[in-house]
């Protein structure tokens, strides 16, 4: 039996130390070190195969001698997931999905398992019983004869079943519930998560089987467990959204086989998650009349153009110090825009409360909605409504200039497709832009003053 030893791990970043430390030298957090007992059996550690089937050690090869053929990806019936993964599931990839409790991670994975009817899918659950999973499957509008359920937490028992079953796709729900007999620590601890993830990674790479792992998140919204877990996997997906709203967002924060800026949008229904193919229609509220403080901005999430609604409310501050509140938009950037409007536009906002909201629960970082934010605030301040057939796509500089943004053709095309009659852009985007090829009226401006003169006409 190997010698039992203890070590201290930071619960925030996974840094290992031989003794307890008050402050982590890696991440700087205080009082995060906990002691864990570690016992490793070196001869067979980390092996997912039986000892009789272990392969010989690998040898170095020249890169020119390696034969390479583009392997086809597994296309799911979920087009949103295909887009986020970069075109489908890559064989042998290790994919980590994180999100808040109850957001729908297990529902999404079970729905994917049921729709892949042409592949043998093994769904391993350490959190729910077979009856609970069956109850959820009955609510989903999908049936499959190739989806198999295994309720187990021991990685050694799981790999025994995998060797016999030989699945095409493996789903683990969740990585924090698994436990390896090679580590004498509780399930969900730093050392157990690292060891179990390492065994799954070795299995995925050697067998060529895609592995999905569901992971828990911390109270700060980051993936629970050591940071090395995110470095080990090929793709990290974040499932976001307000549990009290119907819409969910699937983001990519790491992807070795595709873009890291793609976005998938779902709607949570009683029958499962529905793909939202045209998110602009759900992000723009339907209203009978125009209201002041509401504008439409054209933004990009990855390669997907979206038209979103910006809502502002400006009112006199009654408690002395004006409030500056924003939902879905960076508060510091809002303060910068308010300073630009006061200095360059002459609007006295120093004694006004300003509330800004991005409709639909989105968090936007694209600077192309700056002009829409400016016009929304001014519209509420002057109490003048802006027609709901007008949208904006431009960045605003500290000098009050209207700056150009990238991929303006996609933004204009999306606005035209949704029936908008007019779009405001920077005149510096005019280079190489064929204005006559669009049915939508394209208005150009070089500074905020040019825009306000037109939109504030009564």
Short mmCIF file of C-alpha atoms in Angstrom, two decimals:
data_model
loop_
_atom_site.label_atom_id
_atom_site.label_comp_id
_atom_site.label_asym_id
_atom_site.label_seq_id
_atom_site.Cartn_x
_atom_site.Cartn_y
_atom_site.Cartn_z
CA UNK A 1 0.00 0.00 0.00
CA UNK A 2 1.36 3.42 -0.89
CA UNK A 3 2.13 5.86 1.89
CA UNK A 4 -0.74 8.09 2.95
CA UNK A 5 0.04 11.79 2.94
CA UNK A 6 -1.81 15.05 3.31
CA UNK A 7 -1.60 18.29 1.38
CA UNK A 8 -3.31 21.68 1.46
CA UNK A 9 -5.32 22.97 -1.49
CA UNK A 10 -6.77 26.41 -2.18
CA UNK A 11 -10.52 25.99 -2.68
CA UNK A 12 -10.56 29.00 -5.01
CA UNK A 13 -7.82 28.27 -7.55
CA UNK A 14 -6.51 24.79 -6.63
CA UNK A 15 -2.99 25.87 -5.61
CA UNK A 16 -1.25 23.12 -3.61
CA UNK A 17 0.96 23.79 -0.60
CA UNK A 18 2.71 21.46 1.85
CA UNK A 19 1.36 23.42 4.84
CA UNK A 20 -1.55 25.72 5.67
CA UNK A 21 -1.24 29.29 4.45
CA UNK A 22 -3.39 32.23 5.44
CA UNK A 23 -3.28 33.79 1.98
CA UNK A 24 -3.02 31.94 -1.30
CA UNK A 25 0.14 33.02 -3.20
CA UNK A 26 -1.56 32.22 -6.51
CA UNK A 27 -4.93 34.00 -6.38
CA UNK A 28 -4.49 36.20 -3.28
CA UNK A 29 -7.62 34.94 -1.47
CA UNK A 30 -7.58 34.60 2.32
CA UNK A 31 -8.44 31.51 4.41
CA UNK A 32 -9.13 29.25 1.43
CA UNK A 33 -6.68 26.41 2.20
CA UNK A 34 -8.09 23.09 3.39
CA UNK A 35 -6.26 19.88 4.23
CA UNK A 36 -7.00 16.77 2.19
CA UNK A 37 -5.75 13.23 2.56
CA UNK A 38 -4.13 11.83 -0.58
CA UNK A 39 -3.22 8.22 -1.22
CA UNK A 40 -2.21 7.16 -4.70
CA UNK A 41 -1.59 3.69 -6.04
CA UNK A 42 1.01 4.42 -8.70
CA UNK A 43 1.03 1.15 -10.68
CA UNK A 44 -2.47 1.52 -12.15
CA UNK A 45 -3.28 5.15 -11.37
CA UNK A 46 -5.38 7.00 -13.90
CA UNK A 47 -6.07 4.00 -16.12
CA UNK A 48 -9.58 3.57 -17.49
CA UNK A 49 -8.76 0.22 -19.07
CA UNK A 50 -8.05 -3.08 -17.37
CA UNK A 51 -4.34 -3.88 -16.92
CA UNK A 52 -4.46 -6.59 -19.58
CA UNK A 53 -5.62 -4.14 -22.25
CA UNK A 54 -3.15 -1.34 -21.61
CA UNK A 55 -1.32 -0.18 -24.74
CA UNK A 56 2.43 0.22 -25.13
CA UNK A 57 4.11 3.53 -24.40
CA UNK A 58 3.92 6.17 -27.13
CA UNK A 59 7.02 7.16 -29.09
CA UNK A 60 7.87 10.54 -30.63
CA UNK A 61 7.14 11.00 -34.36
CA UNK A 62 8.08 13.75 -36.79
CA UNK A 63 5.15 16.02 -37.53
CA UNK A 64 5.59 15.48 -41.28
CA UNK A 65 5.09 11.73 -40.79
CA UNK A 66 1.75 12.10 -39.02
CA UNK A 67 -1.20 11.29 -41.26
CA UNK A 68 -4.06 13.73 -40.87
CA UNK A 69 -7.57 13.52 -42.20
CA UNK A 70 -10.34 15.95 -41.35
CA UNK A 71 -12.72 13.94 -39.19
CA UNK A 72 -16.43 14.58 -39.56
CA UNK A 73 -18.16 16.06 -36.55
CA UNK A 74 -21.25 14.60 -34.94
CA UNK A 75 -24.12 16.85 -35.98
CA UNK A 76 -26.87 17.07 -33.39
CA UNK A 77 -30.44 18.12 -34.12
CA UNK A 78 -29.79 21.11 -31.85
CA UNK A 79 -28.49 23.80 -34.21
CA UNK A 80 -27.73 26.16 -31.32
CA UNK A 81 -25.39 23.60 -29.74
CA UNK A 82 -23.77 22.90 -33.12
CA UNK A 83 -23.06 26.61 -33.55
CA UNK A 84 -21.61 27.03 -30.07
CA UNK A 85 -19.34 23.97 -30.46
CA UNK A 86 -18.06 25.28 -33.80
CA UNK A 87 -20.02 23.04 -36.15
CA UNK A 88 -20.80 19.91 -34.12
CA UNK A 89 -19.26 17.51 -31.61
CA UNK A 90 -15.60 16.68 -32.25
CA UNK A 91 -14.67 13.02 -31.73
CA UNK A 92 -12.55 12.53 -28.62
CA UNK A 93 -13.32 15.96 -27.20
CA UNK A 94 -13.88 16.70 -23.51
CA UNK A 95 -16.61 19.31 -22.97
CA UNK A 96 -17.41 20.97 -19.65
CA UNK A 97 -20.81 22.64 -19.10
CA UNK A 98 -21.34 24.91 -16.10
CA UNK A 99 -24.30 26.87 -14.81
CA UNK A 100 -26.37 27.76 -11.78
CA UNK A 101 -28.45 25.09 -10.02
CA UNK A 102 -31.80 24.62 -11.72
CA UNK A 103 -30.84 26.54 -14.85
CA UNK A 104 -31.39 23.48 -17.09
CA UNK A 105 -27.98 21.81 -17.58
CA UNK A 106 -29.28 18.28 -16.97
CA UNK A 107 -32.35 18.95 -19.11
CA UNK A 108 -30.16 20.14 -21.99
CA UNK A 109 -27.87 17.10 -21.78
CA UNK A 110 -30.72 14.61 -21.51
CA UNK A 111 -32.45 16.28 -24.44
CA UNK A 112 -29.27 15.97 -26.51
CA UNK A 113 -28.94 12.30 -25.49
CA UNK A 114 -32.52 11.57 -26.58
CA UNK A 115 -32.21 13.37 -29.93
CA UNK A 116 -29.00 11.53 -30.93
CA UNK A 117 -30.99 8.42 -31.84
CA UNK A 118 -28.34 7.16 -34.29
CA UNK A 119 -25.62 7.01 -31.61
CA UNK A 120 -25.27 4.92 -28.46
CA UNK A 121 -25.34 7.46 -25.64
CA UNK A 122 -24.47 6.58 -22.04
CA UNK A 123 -25.85 9.07 -19.50
CA UNK A 124 -24.06 8.64 -16.16
CA UNK A 125 -25.75 10.35 -13.22
CA UNK A 126 -24.40 10.65 -9.71
CA UNK A 127 -27.08 13.06 -8.55
CA UNK A 128 -30.38 11.47 -9.58
CA UNK A 129 -31.91 8.01 -9.57
CA UNK A 130 -33.07 6.18 -12.69
CA UNK A 131 -36.69 6.97 -11.86
CA UNK A 132 -35.99 10.69 -11.56
CA UNK A 133 -34.23 10.75 -14.92
CA UNK A 134 -37.07 8.77 -16.48
CA UNK A 135 -39.55 11.28 -15.06
CA UNK A 136 -37.68 14.14 -16.75
CA UNK A 137 -37.40 12.18 -20.00
CA UNK A 138 -41.18 11.71 -20.07
CA UNK A 139 -41.64 15.49 -20.07
CA UNK A 140 -39.35 15.90 -23.07
CA UNK A 141 -40.90 15.51 -26.50
CA UNK A 142 -38.21 13.06 -27.68
CA UNK A 143 -37.92 9.27 -27.71
CA UNK A 144 -34.80 7.19 -28.28
CA UNK A 145 -33.86 3.51 -28.10
CA UNK A 146 -30.13 4.27 -27.91
CA UNK A 147 -30.07 6.33 -24.71
CA UNK A 148 -28.87 4.34 -21.67
CA UNK A 149 -28.82 5.47 -18.04
CA UNK A 150 -26.20 4.51 -15.43
CA UNK A 151 -26.45 5.74 -11.82
CA UNK A 152 -22.95 5.39 -10.42
CA UNK A 153 -20.31 7.59 -8.76
CA UNK A 154 -17.23 5.32 -8.75
CA UNK A 155 -15.07 5.94 -11.81
CA UNK A 156 -13.70 2.39 -11.71
CA UNK A 157 -17.22 0.90 -11.90
CA UNK A 158 -18.16 3.39 -14.62
CA UNK A 159 -15.19 2.42 -16.79
CA UNK A 160 -16.00 -1.28 -16.34
CA UNK A 161 -19.43 -0.62 -17.82
CA UNK A 162 -17.94 1.57 -20.55
CA UNK A 163 -15.57 -1.23 -21.67
CA UNK A 164 -18.53 -3.57 -22.08
CA UNK A 165 -21.05 -1.06 -23.46
CA UNK A 166 -18.68 0.92 -25.77
CA UNK A 167 -20.81 4.10 -26.09
CA UNK A 168 -20.49 6.59 -28.93
CA UNK A 169 -21.07 9.54 -26.57
CA UNK A 170 -20.62 9.75 -22.79
CA UNK A 171 -22.40 12.27 -20.53
CA UNK A 172 -21.34 12.76 -16.89
CA UNK A 173 -23.76 14.46 -14.49
CA UNK A 174 -21.83 15.76 -12.65
CA UNK A 175 -18.02 15.73 -12.30
CA UNK A 176 -18.31 16.85 -8.64
CA UNK A 177 -20.18 13.66 -7.71
CA UNK A 178 -17.59 11.21 -9.11
CA UNK A 179 -15.05 9.53 -6.87
CA UNK A 180 -11.90 7.62 -7.75
CA UNK A 181 -10.59 4.87 -5.48
CA UNK A 182 -7.05 6.08 -6.17
CA UNK A 183 -7.69 9.20 -4.05
CA UNK A 184 -8.72 9.06 -0.40
CA UNK A 185 -10.70 12.28 -0.35
CA UNK A 186 -14.36 13.18 -0.43
CA UNK A 187 -16.30 13.52 -3.69
CA UNK A 188 -16.19 17.08 -5.00
CA UNK A 189 -12.85 17.91 -3.38
CA UNK A 190 -10.01 19.47 -5.35
CA UNK A 191 -8.00 16.25 -5.63
CA UNK A 192 -11.02 14.10 -6.58
CA UNK A 193 -12.20 16.50 -9.30
CA UNK A 194 -8.69 16.63 -10.80
CA UNK A 195 -8.24 12.84 -10.73
CA UNK A 196 -11.69 12.03 -12.16
CA UNK A 197 -11.32 14.64 -14.90
CA UNK A 198 -7.88 13.27 -15.77
CA UNK A 199 -9.25 9.72 -16.10
CA UNK A 200 -12.12 10.94 -18.32
CA UNK A 201 -9.72 12.96 -20.45
CA UNK A 202 -7.49 9.91 -20.96
CA UNK A 203 -10.53 7.84 -21.92
CA UNK A 204 -11.78 10.46 -24.40
CA UNK A 205 -8.42 10.84 -26.13
CA UNK A 206 -7.59 7.13 -26.32
CA UNK A 207 -11.03 5.91 -27.39
CA UNK A 208 -12.10 8.89 -29.52
CA UNK A 209 -15.40 9.12 -27.62
CA UNK A 210 -16.80 12.62 -26.94
CA UNK A 211 -17.38 13.23 -23.23
CA UNK A 212 -19.72 15.87 -21.79
CA UNK A 213 -19.18 16.82 -18.14
CA UNK A 214 -21.64 18.90 -16.15
CA UNK A 215 -19.93 21.04 -13.52
CA UNK A 216 -21.10 23.05 -10.55
CA UNK A 217 -20.37 26.76 -10.18
CA UNK A 218 -19.34 28.90 -7.20
CA UNK A 219 -21.33 31.76 -5.69
CA UNK A 220 -19.29 34.15 -7.85
CA UNK A 221 -20.45 32.40 -11.02
CA UNK A 222 -17.16 30.65 -11.84
CA UNK A 223 -16.77 26.92 -12.35
CA UNK A 224 -16.27 25.11 -9.07
CA UNK A 225 -13.11 23.12 -8.52
CA UNK A 226 -9.51 23.81 -9.47
CA UNK A 227 -8.70 26.12 -12.36
CA UNK A 228 -6.72 23.26 -13.90
CA UNK A 229 -10.07 21.61 -14.69
CA UNK A 230 -10.79 24.30 -17.31
CA UNK A 231 -7.28 23.91 -18.74
CA UNK A 232 -7.69 20.14 -19.12
CA UNK A 233 -10.93 20.16 -21.11
CA UNK A 234 -11.24 21.08 -24.79
CA UNK A 235 -14.38 23.20 -24.52
CA UNK A 236 -15.98 25.15 -21.68
CA UNK A 237 -19.65 26.10 -22.06
CA UNK A 238 -21.54 28.40 -19.72
CA UNK A 239 -25.32 28.01 -19.40
CA UNK A 240 -26.73 31.34 -18.23
CA UNK A 241 -30.05 33.01 -17.62
CA UNK A 242 -32.48 34.08 -14.94
CA UNK A 243 -34.39 31.11 -13.56
CA UNK A 244 -37.46 33.34 -13.32
CA UNK A 245 -37.34 34.09 -17.06
CA UNK A 246 -37.98 31.65 -19.88
CA UNK A 247 -34.83 32.29 -21.92
CA UNK A 248 -31.42 30.65 -21.50
CA UNK A 249 -28.08 31.54 -23.09
CA UNK A 250 -25.32 29.03 -23.90
CA UNK A 251 -21.92 30.75 -24.19
CA UNK A 252 -18.48 29.44 -25.11
CA UNK A 253 -15.63 30.59 -22.88
CA UNK A 254 -13.04 28.14 -24.29
CA UNK A 255 -13.06 26.12 -27.49
CA UNK A 256 -10.09 24.39 -29.09
CA UNK A 257 -12.15 23.50 -32.16
CA UNK A 258 -14.04 26.71 -32.88
CA UNK A 259 -14.77 30.30 -31.97
CA UNK A 260 -15.03 31.41 -28.33
CA UNK A 261 -17.54 34.16 -29.08
CA UNK A 262 -20.52 32.12 -30.24
CA UNK A 263 -23.90 32.22 -28.54
CA UNK A 264 -26.90 29.88 -28.39
CA UNK A 265 -30.33 30.95 -27.14
CA UNK A 266 -33.05 28.64 -25.80
CA UNK A 267 -36.52 29.04 -24.39
CA UNK A 268 -37.45 26.85 -21.42
CA UNK A 269 -40.83 25.18 -21.93
CA UNK A 270 -42.66 22.35 -20.16
CA UNK A 271 -41.54 20.01 -22.93
CA UNK A 272 -37.87 21.00 -22.63
CA UNK A 273 -35.60 23.58 -24.23
CA UNK A 274 -36.67 25.10 -27.54
CA UNK A 275 -34.12 26.60 -29.91
CA UNK A 276 -34.61 30.31 -30.62
CA UNK A 277 -33.63 30.74 -34.26
CA UNK A 278 -34.37 34.48 -34.44
CA UNK A 279 -33.48 35.98 -31.05
CA UNK A 280 -33.95 39.58 -32.21
CA UNK A 281 -37.71 39.11 -32.25
CA UNK A 282 -37.82 38.05 -28.59
CA UNK A 283 -35.38 40.74 -27.45
CA UNK A 284 -37.50 43.54 -28.91
CA UNK A 285 -40.77 44.07 -27.08
CA UNK A 286 -43.97 44.46 -29.03
CA UNK A 287 -45.76 47.73 -28.22
CA UNK A 288 -48.71 49.62 -29.66
CA UNK A 289 -47.17 53.08 -29.37
CA UNK A 290 -43.77 54.71 -29.02
CA UNK A 291 -42.44 55.61 -25.57
CA UNK A 292 -39.62 57.94 -24.65
CA UNK A 293 -36.37 56.34 -23.49
CA UNK A 294 -36.62 53.24 -25.71
CA UNK A 295 -34.24 52.67 -28.63
CA UNK A 296 -32.98 49.69 -30.63
CA UNK A 297 -29.28 48.88 -31.01
CA UNK A 298 -27.57 46.48 -33.42
CA UNK A 299 -24.97 44.31 -31.68
CA UNK A 300 -22.95 41.19 -32.48
CA UNK A 301 -22.54 38.06 -30.37
CA UNK A 302 -19.90 35.99 -32.10
CA UNK A 303 -20.95 35.79 -35.72
CA UNK A 304 -24.62 36.40 -34.93
CA UNK A 305 -26.13 39.91 -35.29
CA UNK A 306 -28.80 40.79 -32.73
CA UNK A 307 -31.18 43.72 -32.44
CA UNK A 308 -31.74 44.55 -28.77
CA UNK A 309 -33.90 47.02 -26.92
CA UNK A 310 -32.33 49.65 -24.63
CA UNK A 311 -34.60 51.20 -22.02
CA UNK A 312 -33.71 54.37 -20.10
CA UNK A 313 -35.42 56.36 -17.40
CA UNK A 314 -34.12 59.82 -16.46
CA UNK A 315 -35.76 61.72 -13.59
CA UNK A 316 -34.83 64.45 -11.13
CA UNK A 317 -32.88 63.13 -8.14
CA UNK A 318 -34.98 63.59 -5.00
CA UNK A 319 -32.46 62.29 -2.45
CA UNK A 320 -29.52 64.60 -3.17
CA UNK A 321 -26.99 62.23 -4.73
CA UNK A 322 -28.12 61.10 -8.22
CA UNK A 323 -28.38 57.35 -8.79
CA UNK A 324 -26.66 55.61 -11.70
CA UNK A 325 -28.02 52.11 -12.20
CA UNK A 326 -27.58 49.77 -15.17
CA UNK A 327 -28.75 46.21 -15.86
CA UNK A 328 -26.91 44.28 -18.57
CA UNK A 329 -24.61 47.21 -19.36
CA UNK A 330 -21.26 48.18 -17.83
CA UNK A 331 -21.85 50.79 -15.11
CA UNK A 332 -18.49 52.49 -15.71
CA UNK A 333 -19.21 52.86 -19.40
CA UNK A 334 -22.62 54.34 -18.53
CA UNK A 335 -20.89 56.98 -16.38
CA UNK A 336 -18.56 57.75 -19.28
CA UNK A 337 -21.47 58.17 -21.70
CA UNK A 338 -23.27 60.47 -19.23
CA UNK A 339 -20.11 62.61 -18.97
CA UNK A 340 -19.90 62.83 -22.77
CA UNK A 341 -23.55 63.87 -23.02
CA UNK A 342 -23.03 66.57 -20.39
CA UNK A 343 -19.75 67.90 -21.76
CA UNK A 344 -20.27 67.55 -25.51
CA UNK A 345 -24.07 67.58 -25.77
CA UNK A 346 -24.93 70.20 -23.16
CA UNK A 347 -27.49 68.01 -21.34
CA UNK A 348 -27.59 68.77 -17.61
CA UNK A 349 -27.64 65.25 -16.16
CA UNK A 350 -25.71 65.99 -12.95
CA UNK A 351 -28.90 66.27 -10.88
CA UNK A 352 -30.77 63.45 -12.63
CA UNK A 353 -31.27 59.80 -11.67
CA UNK A 354 -30.41 57.58 -14.65
CA UNK A 355 -31.61 53.98 -14.92
CA UNK A 356 -30.58 51.85 -17.90
CA UNK A 357 -31.83 48.36 -18.77
CA UNK A 358 -31.01 45.93 -21.58
CA UNK A 359 -34.27 44.09 -22.28
CA UNK A 360 -34.27 40.29 -22.34
CA UNK A 361 -31.69 39.72 -19.60
CA UNK A 362 -28.65 40.03 -21.89
CA UNK A 363 -25.28 41.33 -20.75
CA UNK A 364 -23.81 43.41 -23.58
CA UNK A 365 -20.16 44.34 -24.08
CA UNK A 366 -20.33 45.38 -27.73
CA UNK A 367 -19.46 49.13 -27.97
CA UNK A 368 -21.66 49.37 -31.07
CA UNK A 369 -24.69 50.05 -28.86
CA UNK A 370 -23.17 53.26 -27.45
CA UNK A 371 -25.13 55.46 -29.86
CA UNK A 372 -28.37 53.64 -28.99
CA UNK A 373 -27.65 54.17 -25.26
CA UNK A 374 -26.99 57.89 -25.82
CA UNK A 375 -30.18 58.43 -27.80
CA UNK A 376 -32.18 56.40 -25.27
CA UNK A 377 -30.98 58.58 -22.37
CA UNK A 378 -31.58 61.81 -24.28
CA UNK A 379 -35.00 60.59 -25.40
CA UNK A 380 -36.04 60.01 -21.79
CA UNK A 381 -34.47 63.30 -20.62
CA UNK A 382 -36.31 65.34 -23.27
CA UNK A 383 -39.41 63.08 -23.06
CA UNK A 384 -39.42 62.67 -26.85
CA UNK A 385 -40.12 59.21 -28.27
CA UNK A 386 -38.05 57.70 -31.06
CA UNK A 387 -39.94 55.73 -33.75
CA UNK A 388 -39.67 51.97 -33.30
CA UNK A 389 -38.63 51.65 -36.96
CA UNK A 390 -35.25 53.32 -36.25
CA UNK A 391 -32.14 51.55 -34.92
CA UNK A 392 -28.53 52.52 -34.20
CA UNK A 393 -25.11 50.90 -34.69
CA UNK A 394 -22.11 53.04 -33.73
CA UNK A 395 -19.58 53.62 -30.97
CA UNK A 396 -19.29 56.96 -29.18
CA UNK A 397 -15.91 58.48 -28.31
CA UNK A 398 -14.96 60.84 -25.49
CA UNK A 399 -14.99 63.75 -27.91
CA UNK A 400 -18.61 63.11 -28.81
CA UNK A 401 -17.61 61.62 -32.17
CA UNK A 402 -19.56 58.76 -33.71
CA UNK A 403 -17.03 56.01 -34.41
CA UNK A 404 -17.16 53.15 -36.89
CA UNK A 405 -17.82 49.54 -35.82
CA UNK A 406 -16.87 46.23 -37.41
CA UNK A 407 -19.06 44.06 -39.67
CA UNK A 408 -21.54 46.85 -40.32
CA UNK A 409 -23.01 44.98 -43.33
CA UNK A 410 -24.30 42.17 -41.09
CA UNK A 411 -25.90 44.65 -38.71
CA UNK A 412 -27.63 46.52 -41.54
CA UNK A 413 -28.85 43.27 -43.12
CA UNK A 414 -30.32 42.07 -39.81
CA UNK A 415 -32.13 45.38 -39.29
CA UNK A 416 -33.50 45.22 -42.82
CA UNK A 417 -34.66 41.63 -42.32
CA UNK A 418 -36.61 42.60 -39.21
CA UNK A 419 -38.43 45.39 -41.01
CA UNK A 420 -36.65 48.51 -39.73
CA UNK A 421 -36.93 51.55 -41.99
CA UNK A 422 -33.88 53.50 -40.86
CA UNK A 423 -30.48 52.82 -39.27
CA UNK A 424 -27.93 55.33 -37.96
CA UNK A 425 -24.24 54.48 -38.44
CA UNK A 426 -20.93 56.33 -38.43
CA UNK A 427 -20.00 58.06 -41.66
CA UNK A 428 -16.58 56.43 -41.33
CA UNK A 429 -18.29 53.09 -42.03
CA UNK A 430 -19.26 54.35 -45.50
CA UNK A 431 -15.98 53.24 -47.07
CA UNK A 432 -16.65 50.13 -49.14
CA UNK A 433 -20.36 50.12 -48.19
CA UNK A 434 -22.82 49.85 -51.09
CA UNK A 435 -25.72 51.89 -49.73
CA UNK A 436 -27.89 51.33 -52.81
CA UNK A 437 -27.95 47.55 -52.27
CA UNK A 438 -30.11 47.90 -49.13
CA UNK A 439 -33.81 48.67 -48.90
CA UNK A 440 -33.36 50.24 -45.46
CA UNK A 441 -32.52 53.95 -45.25
CA UNK A 442 -28.94 54.39 -43.97
CA UNK A 443 -28.31 57.64 -42.05
CA UNK A 444 -24.72 58.66 -41.32
CA UNK A 445 -23.25 60.97 -38.71
CA UNK A 446 -19.80 61.98 -37.53
CA UNK A 447 -20.76 63.44 -34.13
CA UNK A 448 -23.57 63.18 -31.62
CA UNK A 449 -24.89 66.63 -32.46
CA UNK A 450 -25.79 65.49 -35.99
CA UNK A 451 -27.91 62.65 -34.59
CA UNK A 452 -29.67 64.68 -31.91
CA UNK A 453 -30.67 67.45 -34.33
CA UNK A 454 -32.60 64.88 -36.37
CA UNK A 455 -34.12 62.63 -33.69
CA UNK A 456 -35.20 65.42 -31.30
CA UNK A 457 -37.41 67.10 -33.86
CA UNK A 458 -41.02 67.10 -32.73
#
